[in-house]
Amino acid sequence: VIPKTYRINPRTSLPYQSNVLPYQVMSASTTVDIWSFGQLLFQFYADTPLFAYDRDLNIVRKDDYVTLGSWTRDTLEKTFQEIAVPDPLIRDLLRKILVPKEERLTKMEHVLQHPFFDDDGSREAEVLRQQIQQQVE
């Protein structure tokens, strides 16, 4: 649900509420959820967001919209060169989910099977993995 959207009136340079969205509406899907999960992981492990956003989580730089709209595996590799993500397991996982949807893991169960989630082998991690799996099913 999008409560409202604003545009700038070219004659007055003032914002006004528009009935037309400034972007294409995308249906929710597991691949969108997995991309979002990847952004959260990136932000957590890189200590910076993938894209700059405001308090309402709207992307604030026009260049970031262009980057997002033309995102490729090469874009991710360039991002890894510019922003340090030191853990090799998380980088590998992000290479499987922060890619165009045709290349992305399509189910959360596949994401959770990645070795990153088995790293410590603790009983607590296994219980958590099972709980998450039950929620997905």
Backbone as ProteinMPNN parsed JSONL, in Angstrom:
{"seq_chain_A": "VIPKTYRINPRTSLPYQSNVLPYQVMSASTTVDIWSFGQLLFQFYADTPLFAYDRDLNIVRKDDYVTLGSWTRDTLEKTFQEIAVPDPLIRDLLRKILVPKEERLTKMEHVLQHPFFDDDGSREAEVLRQQIQQQVE", "coords_chain_A": {"N_chain_A": [[0.845, -1.178, 0.0], [0.606, 2.117, -0.903], [0.536, 5.097, 0.572], [0.569, 7.833, -0.271], [1.877, 9.989, -2.809], [4.171, 12.416, -3.964], [4.741, 15.132, -6.222], [6.648, 17.641, -7.945], [5.402, 20.766, -8.754], [5.953, 22.178, -11.848], [5.529, 24.859, -12.461], [5.251, 26.287, -10.058], [7.17, 25.258, -8.393], [6.544, 23.909, -6.101], [5.669, 21.181, -3.926], [3.092, 18.811, -4.728], [0.292, 16.66, -4.137], [0.112, 13.727, -5.956], [-1.808, 11.702, -8.187], [-0.648, 9.828, -9.683], [1.789, 7.376, -9.746], [5.331, 7.7, -9.397], [6.825, 5.631, -10.449], [7.071, 2.215, -11.602], [4.729, -0.11, -10.425], [5.482, -2.921, -8.473], [4.758, -6.266, -7.963], [4.563, -8.016, -4.875], [6.852, -10.582, -4.053], [8.64, -13.672, -3.519], [11.217, -13.38, -4.528], [11.632, -10.638, -4.415], [11.497, -10.284, -1.662], [13.765, -11.762, -0.913], [15.792, -10.274, -2.127], [15.521, -7.942, -0.582], [16.198, -8.958, 1.929], [18.854, -9.53, 1.384], [19.824, -6.91, 1.092], [19.568, -6.038, 3.727], [21.384, -7.79, 5.026], [23.729, -6.962, 3.74], [23.928, -4.296, 4.652], [24.234, -4.73, 7.386], [26.669, -6.21, 7.562], [28.481, -4.667, 6.08], [28.331, -2.312, 7.308], [27.11, -0.076, 6.294], [24.493, 1.255, 4.275], [23.313, -0.246, 1.194], [22.212, 1.526, -0.619], [21.749, 5.049, -0.313], [19.292, 6.326, 1.859], [16.263, 7.967, 3.033], [14.536, 8.873, 6.126], [12.14, 7.568, 5.743], [12.781, 5.411, 4.31], [13.107, 5.845, 1.577], [14.889, 5.945, -1.422], [17.416, 8.348, -1.852], [19.279, 9.492, -3.629], [19.459, 10.324, -7.023], [21.17, 8.99, -8.781], [21.39, 6.51, -7.574], [18.922, 5.328, -8.13], [19.201, 4.89, -10.85], [21.359, 3.108, -10.818], [20.193, 0.966, -9.384], [18.13, 0.281, -11.158], [19.559, -0.758, -13.269], [20.988, -2.874, -12.308], [23.504, -5.33, -12.03], [25.419, -8.397, -11.855], [28.048, -7.58, -12.058], [27.842, -4.995, -11.066], [27.472, -5.483, -8.363], [29.967, -6.663, -7.767], [31.649, -4.481, -8.221], [30.709, -2.846, -6.19], [31.56, -4.334, -3.966], [34.284, -3.864, -4.219], [34.42, -1.175, -3.61], [33.228, -0.909, -1.108], [33.931, -2.394, 1.878], [33.28, -5.731, 2.632], [34.072, -7.851, 4.766], [33.788, -10.635, 5.494], [34.151, -13.68, 3.916], [32.202, -15.669, 3.523], [29.717, -14.325, 3.781], [29.962, -12.564, 1.66], [29.915, -14.395, -0.463], [27.309, -15.432, -0.15], [25.812, -13.076, -0.588], [26.431, -12.729, -3.25], [24.749, -14.503, -4.364], [22.239, -13.572, -3.889], [21.981, -10.777, -4.172], [21.638, -10.097, -6.896], [20.456, -9.841, -10.33], [17.007, -10.856, -10.704], [16.685, -13.158, -12.284], [18.952, -14.622, -11.811], [19.01, -14.987, -9.117], [18.741, -16.689, -5.934], [15.714, -18.35, -5.348], [14.1, -19.148, -3.288], [13.644, -18.912, 0.235], [14.432, -21.089, 1.724], [16.524, -22.105, 0.224], [18.361, -20.054, 0.494], [18.865, -20.255, 3.234], [20.223, -22.645, 3.307], [22.744, -22.074, 2.653], [26.282, -22.141, 3.271], [27.065, -20.059, 4.998], [25.185, -19.887, 7.043], [25.708, -22.151, 8.45], [28.035, -21.848, 9.725], [28.961, -21.795, 12.47], [27.995, -24.121, 13.538], [26.516, -24.591, 15.854], [24.112, -25.823, 18.267], [22.107, -24.022, 18.892], [22.01, -22.442, 16.597], [21.06, -24.305, 14.76], [18.491, -24.833, 15.817], [17.33, -22.309, 15.513], [17.441, -22.117, 12.713], [15.652, -24.163, 12.02], [13.286, -23.11, 13.113], [12.947, -20.826, 11.527], [12.649, -22.075, 9.048], [10.209, -23.432, 9.449], [8.472, -21.253, 9.595], [8.64, -20.302, 7.009], [7.477, -22.335, 5.544]], "CA_chain_A": [[0.0, 0.0, 0.0], [1.34, 3.377, -0.994], [-0.453, 6.05, 1.05], [0.543, 9.034, -1.097], [3.111, 10.321, -3.506], [4.22, 13.841, -4.281], [5.53, 15.605, -7.351], [6.909, 19.077, -7.905], [4.716, 21.539, -9.789], [7.003, 22.907, -12.556], [5.264, 26.301, -12.494], [5.402, 26.917, -8.744], [8.262, 24.569, -7.692], [6.026, 23.415, -4.828], [5.174, 19.812, -4.029], [1.657, 18.575, -4.685], [-0.01, 15.235, -4.099], [-0.186, 13.235, -7.29], [-2.538, 10.433, -8.272], [0.155, 8.965, -10.541], [3.028, 6.976, -9.091], [6.511, 8.044, -10.198], [7.559, 4.409, -10.75], [6.246, 1.057, -11.931], [4.376, -0.91, -9.253], [5.981, -4.284, -8.554], [4.056, -7.165, -7.054], [5.394, -8.684, -3.872], [7.208, -11.953, -4.398], [9.753, -14.153, -2.701], [12.488, -12.852, -5.014], [11.752, -9.285, -3.869], [11.823, -10.462, -0.248], [15.144, -12.225, -0.804], [16.619, -9.091, -2.428], [15.464, -7.075, 0.603], [16.998, -9.634, 2.942], [20.246, -9.3, 0.988], [20.179, -5.534, 1.437], [19.748, -5.992, 5.187], [22.654, -8.444, 5.332], [24.801, -6.09, 3.274], [24.046, -3.161, 5.559], [24.732, -5.212, 8.671], [28.074, -6.631, 7.494], [29.318, -3.601, 5.516], [28.138, -1.168, 8.201], [26.587, 1.03, 5.497], [23.447, 0.736, 3.386], [23.638, -0.408, -0.221], [21.798, 2.799, -1.214], [21.398, 6.07, 0.68], [17.844, 6.517, 1.935], [15.817, 8.894, 4.067], [13.909, 8.227, 7.292], [11.011, 6.759, 5.282], [13.407, 4.366, 3.499], [13.076, 6.189, 0.165], [16.219, 6.225, -1.966], [17.511, 9.805, -1.95], [20.135, 9.956, -4.729], [18.961, 9.923, -8.345], [22.096, 8.013, -9.352], [21.102, 5.192, -7.004], [17.798, 4.77, -8.885], [19.767, 4.406, -12.115], [22.138, 1.914, -10.471], [19.259, -0.102, -9.033], [17.402, -0.125, -12.359], [20.444, -1.454, -14.207], [21.823, -3.706, -11.441], [24.028, -6.587, -12.566], [26.41, -9.056, -10.997], [29.235, -6.714, -12.092], [27.583, -3.868, -10.158], [27.744, -5.98, -7.013], [31.414, -6.82, -7.615], [32.201, -3.129, -8.089], [30.333, -2.399, -4.841], [32.47, -5.011, -3.037], [35.587, -3.204, -4.307], [34.32, 0.152, -3.006], [32.776, -1.026, 0.281], [34.463, -3.644, 2.419], [32.469, -6.758, 3.275], [35.228, -8.715, 5.032], [33.51, -12.063, 5.657], [34.004, -14.31, 2.594], [30.941, -16.412, 3.425], [28.611, -13.403, 3.524], [30.13, -12.09, 0.276], [29.426, -15.46, -1.338], [25.847, -15.443, -0.051], [25.297, -11.879, -1.265], [26.585, -12.959, -4.696], [23.639, -15.356, -4.797], [20.927, -12.934, -3.683], [21.959, -9.382, -4.641], [21.849, -10.185, -8.338], [19.153, -9.782, -11.01], [16.13, -11.935, -10.233], [16.87, -14.376, -13.071], [20.114, -15.325, -11.261], [18.882, -14.989, -7.66], [18.073, -17.788, -5.248], [14.288, -18.006, -5.405], [13.384, -19.554, -2.07], [14.397, -18.671, 1.458], [15.043, -22.35, 2.171], [17.805, -22.207, -0.469], [19.232, -19.074, 1.145], [19.24, -20.782, 4.551], [21.109, -23.792, 3.129], [24.09, -21.568, 2.348], [27.24, -22.413, 4.36], [27.145, -18.949, 5.946], [24.324, -20.169, 8.188], [26.228, -23.33, 9.147], [29.412, -21.521, 10.08], [29.396, -22.16, 13.826], [27.559, -25.475, 13.83], [25.951, -24.715, 17.199], [22.737, -26.332, 18.414], [21.218, -22.851, 18.856], [21.854, -22.053, 15.193], [20.205, -25.314, 14.128], [17.12, -24.589, 16.288], [16.868, -21.09, 14.845], [17.234, -22.454, 11.305], [14.412, -24.941, 11.948], [12.171, -22.188, 13.361], [12.768, -19.997, 10.324], [12.13, -22.959, 8.017], [8.79, -23.664, 9.74], [7.739, -20.027, 9.249], [8.631, -20.195, 5.551], [6.551, -23.352, 5.027]], "C_chain_A": [[0.885, 1.235, 0.0], [0.368, 4.479, -0.608], [-0.551, 7.305, 0.201], [1.888, 9.226, -1.762], [3.043, 11.783, -3.92], [5.087, 14.083, -5.51], [5.738, 17.102, -7.171], [6.176, 19.739, -9.069], [5.766, 22.377, -10.515], [6.773, 24.419, -12.595], [5.556, 26.976, -11.162], [6.598, 26.379, -7.952], [7.845, 24.085, -6.31], [5.541, 21.98, -4.998], [3.645, 19.773, -4.015], [1.433, 17.073, -4.691], [-0.486, 14.802, -5.476], [-0.968, 11.936, -7.207], [-1.78, 9.414, -9.12], [1.464, 8.647, -9.821], [4.223, 7.289, -9.988], [7.37, 6.83, -10.568], [6.566, 3.305, -11.068], [5.97, 0.248, -10.663], [4.852, -2.344, -9.486], [5.232, -5.134, -7.538], [5.039, -7.788, -6.072], [5.653, -10.117, -4.324], [8.365, -12.384, -3.511], [11.078, -13.606, -3.198], [12.702, -11.418, -4.545], [12.126, -9.375, -2.388], [13.278, -10.883, -0.059], [16.105, -11.094, -1.125], [16.665, -8.18, -1.199], [16.289, -7.663, 1.743], [18.488, -9.433, 2.652], [20.704, -7.887, 1.306], [20.408, -5.387, 2.941], [21.073, -6.63, 5.596], [23.833, -7.565, 4.922], [25.013, -4.95, 4.264], [24.643, -3.59, 6.9], [26.233, -5.514, 8.608], [28.997, -5.578, 6.902], [29.265, -2.347, 6.38], [27.755, 0.104, 7.432], [25.492, 0.475, 4.592], [23.948, 0.612, 1.94], [23.311, 0.866, -0.991], [21.473, 3.773, -0.089], [19.88, 6.254, 0.667], [17.501, 7.448, 3.085], [15.12, 8.132, 5.194], [12.713, 7.357, 6.934], [11.457, 5.632, 4.366], [13.21, 4.58, 2.001], [14.503, 6.477, -0.281], [16.31, 7.715, -2.248], [18.368, 10.303, -3.115], [19.607, 9.422, -6.059], [19.862, 8.863, -8.974], [21.836, 6.604, -8.824], [19.906, 4.54, -7.693], [18.293, 4.181, -10.201], [20.548, 3.11, -11.862], [21.218, 0.74, -10.174], [18.539, -0.628, -10.272], [18.248, -0.898, -13.357], [21.394, -2.405, -13.478], [22.23, -5.003, -12.134], [24.962, -7.212, -11.538], [27.686, -8.2, -10.939], [29.076, -5.507, -11.173], [27.89, -4.285, -8.721], [29.249, -6.117, -6.787], [32.097, -5.461, -7.463], [31.904, -2.575, -6.688], [31.248, -3.039, -3.804], [33.863, -4.378, -3.064], [35.576, -1.858, -3.585], [33.987, 0.095, -1.514], [33.192, -2.395, 0.805], [33.367, -4.49, 3.06], [33.456, -7.889, 3.564], [34.949, -10.216, 5.087], [33.289, -12.721, 4.29], [32.703, -15.094, 2.438], [29.761, -15.483, 3.138], [28.731, -12.827, 2.115], [29.6, -13.125, -0.708], [27.898, -15.525, -1.329], [25.245, -14.252, -0.786], [25.425, -12.013, -2.783], [25.471, -13.847, -5.248], [22.271, -14.683, -4.638], [20.866, -11.47, -4.103], [22.355, -9.329, -6.115], [20.486, -10.059, -9.013], [18.321, -11.021, -10.719], [16.272, -13.226, -11.023], [18.006, -15.231, -12.512], [19.987, -15.591, -9.762], [18.307, -16.301, -7.139], [16.603, -17.409, -5.095], [13.506, -18.362, -4.15], [14.274, -19.337, -0.857], [15.037, -19.956, 1.969], [16.392, -22.563, 1.477], [18.818, -21.234, 0.131], [19.753, -19.651, 2.455], [20.132, -22.017, 4.469], [22.546, -23.36, 2.815], [25.015, -21.825, 3.538], [27.394, -21.281, 5.381], [26.341, -19.251, 7.207], [24.762, -21.397, 8.972], [27.597, -23.076, 9.752], [29.821, -21.996, 11.473], [28.943, -23.554, 14.24], [26.929, -25.67, 15.193], [24.527, -25.253, 17.158], [21.749, -25.175, 18.328], [20.964, -22.406, 17.423], [20.93, -23.024, 14.466], [18.747, -25.119, 14.533], [16.546, -23.361, 15.595], [16.572, -21.365, 13.378], [15.929, -23.228, 11.133], [13.191, -24.046, 12.174], [11.889, -21.323, 12.143], [12.163, -20.852, 9.207], [10.635, -23.227, 8.216], [7.949, -22.445, 9.373], [7.615, -19.877, 7.743], [7.601, -21.15, 4.955], [5.165, -22.979, 5.359]], "O_chain_A": [[1.799, 1.363, 0.814], [-0.544, 4.78, -1.378], [-1.654, 7.8, -0.03], [2.903, 8.686, -1.321], [1.965, 12.311, -4.192], [6.03, 13.343, -5.791], [5.082, 17.741, -6.348], [6.313, 19.325, -10.22], [6.418, 23.209, -9.885], [7.727, 25.182, -12.747], [6.05, 28.103, -11.129], [6.997, 26.977, -6.952], [8.693, 23.874, -5.442], [5.063, 21.6, -6.067], [2.995, 20.598, -3.373], [2.264, 16.309, -5.18], [-1.362, 15.422, -6.078], [-0.804, 11.163, -6.263], [-2.216, 8.271, -9.262], [2.157, 9.547, -9.347], [4.134, 7.156, -11.209], [8.525, 6.992, -10.961], [5.367, 3.447, -10.831], [6.896, -0.045, -9.907], [4.65, -2.908, -10.561], [5.096, -4.746, -6.378], [6.195, -8.049, -6.404], [4.784, -10.772, -4.899], [8.989, -11.563, -2.839], [11.986, -13.382, -2.397], [13.841, -11.018, -4.301], [12.978, -8.622, -1.916], [13.947, -10.409, 0.859], [17.134, -10.959, -0.464], [17.734, -7.701, -0.822], [16.998, -6.936, 2.44], [19.28, -9.196, 3.564], [21.838, -7.681, 1.739], [21.33, -4.695, 3.371], [21.803, -6.075, 6.418], [24.81, -7.436, 5.659], [26.142, -4.672, 4.668], [25.466, -2.877, 7.474], [26.983, -5.117, 9.501], [30.193, -5.589, 7.192], [30.064, -1.428, 6.2], [28.045, 1.217, 7.871], [25.572, -0.683, 4.183], [24.892, 1.291, 1.537], [24.04, 1.247, -1.906], [20.979, 3.37, 0.964], [19.262, 6.327, -0.395], [18.309, 7.691, 3.98], [15.114, 6.901, 5.213], [12.31, 6.503, 7.723], [10.636, 4.975, 3.725], [13.152, 3.616, 1.237], [15.242, 7.177, 0.411], [15.385, 8.293, -2.82], [18.194, 11.441, -3.549], [19.341, 8.229, -6.202], [19.374, 7.94, -9.626], [22.037, 5.621, -9.538], [19.874, 3.317, -7.829], [17.857, 3.107, -10.614], [20.409, 2.138, -12.605], [21.446, -0.365, -10.666], [18.358, -1.836, -10.422], [17.711, -1.616, -14.2], [22.479, -2.705, -13.977], [21.405, -5.683, -12.744], [25.252, -6.626, -10.495], [28.326, -8.109, -9.892], [30.046, -5.046, -10.573], [28.493, -3.528, -7.96], [29.753, -5.73, -5.733], [33.02, -5.315, -6.662], [32.749, -1.916, -6.082], [31.672, -2.371, -2.861], [34.55, -4.358, -2.042], [36.587, -1.443, -3.018], [34.418, 0.956, -0.747], [32.839, -3.425, 0.231], [32.624, -4.019, 3.921], [33.661, -8.773, 2.732], [35.833, -11.001, 4.743], [32.349, -12.366, 3.579], [32.16, -15.175, 1.336], [28.894, -15.822, 2.333], [27.72, -12.622, 1.443], [28.918, -12.78, -1.673], [27.271, -15.657, -2.38], [24.274, -14.405, -1.526], [24.607, -11.463, -3.52], [25.279, -13.928, -6.461], [21.272, -15.157, -5.178], [19.775, -10.967, -4.371], [23.276, -8.615, -6.511], [19.459, -10.16, -8.342], [18.862, -12.106, -10.511], [16.005, -14.3, -10.483], [18.02, -16.445, -12.72], [20.781, -16.346, -9.201], [17.495, -16.945, -7.805], [16.286, -16.271, -4.75], [12.371, -17.919, -3.976], [15.486, -19.545, -0.906], [16.097, -19.902, 2.594], [17.306, -23.136, 2.07], [19.998, -21.561, 0.259], [20.943, -19.549, 2.753], [20.741, -22.398, 5.469], [23.447, -24.194, 2.725], [24.583, -21.737, 4.687], [27.811, -21.526, 6.513], [26.764, -18.911, 8.312], [24.234, -21.657, 10.053], [28.244, -24.003, 10.239], [30.911, -22.543, 11.643], [29.467, -24.108, 15.207], [26.814, -26.805, 15.656], [23.834, -25.149, 16.146], [20.67, -25.325, 17.754], [19.844, -22.037, 17.07], [20.11, -22.609, 13.647], [17.855, -25.225, 13.691], [15.402, -23.378, 15.141], [15.563, -20.896, 12.852], [15.179, -22.968, 10.192], [12.173, -24.208, 11.501], [10.734, -21.112, 11.772], [11.264, -20.399, 8.499], [9.878, -23.246, 7.245], [6.827, -22.594, 8.888], [6.602, -19.383, 7.247], [6.931, -20.816, 3.978], [4.231, -23.703, 5.014]]}, "name": "protein", "num_of_chains": 1, "seq": "VIPKTYRINPRTSLPYQSNVLPYQVMSASTTVDIWSFGQLLFQFYADTPLFAYDRDLNIVRKDDYVTLGSWTRDTLEKTFQEIAVPDPLIRDLLRKILVPKEERLTKMEHVLQHPFFDDDGSREAEVLRQQIQQQVE"}
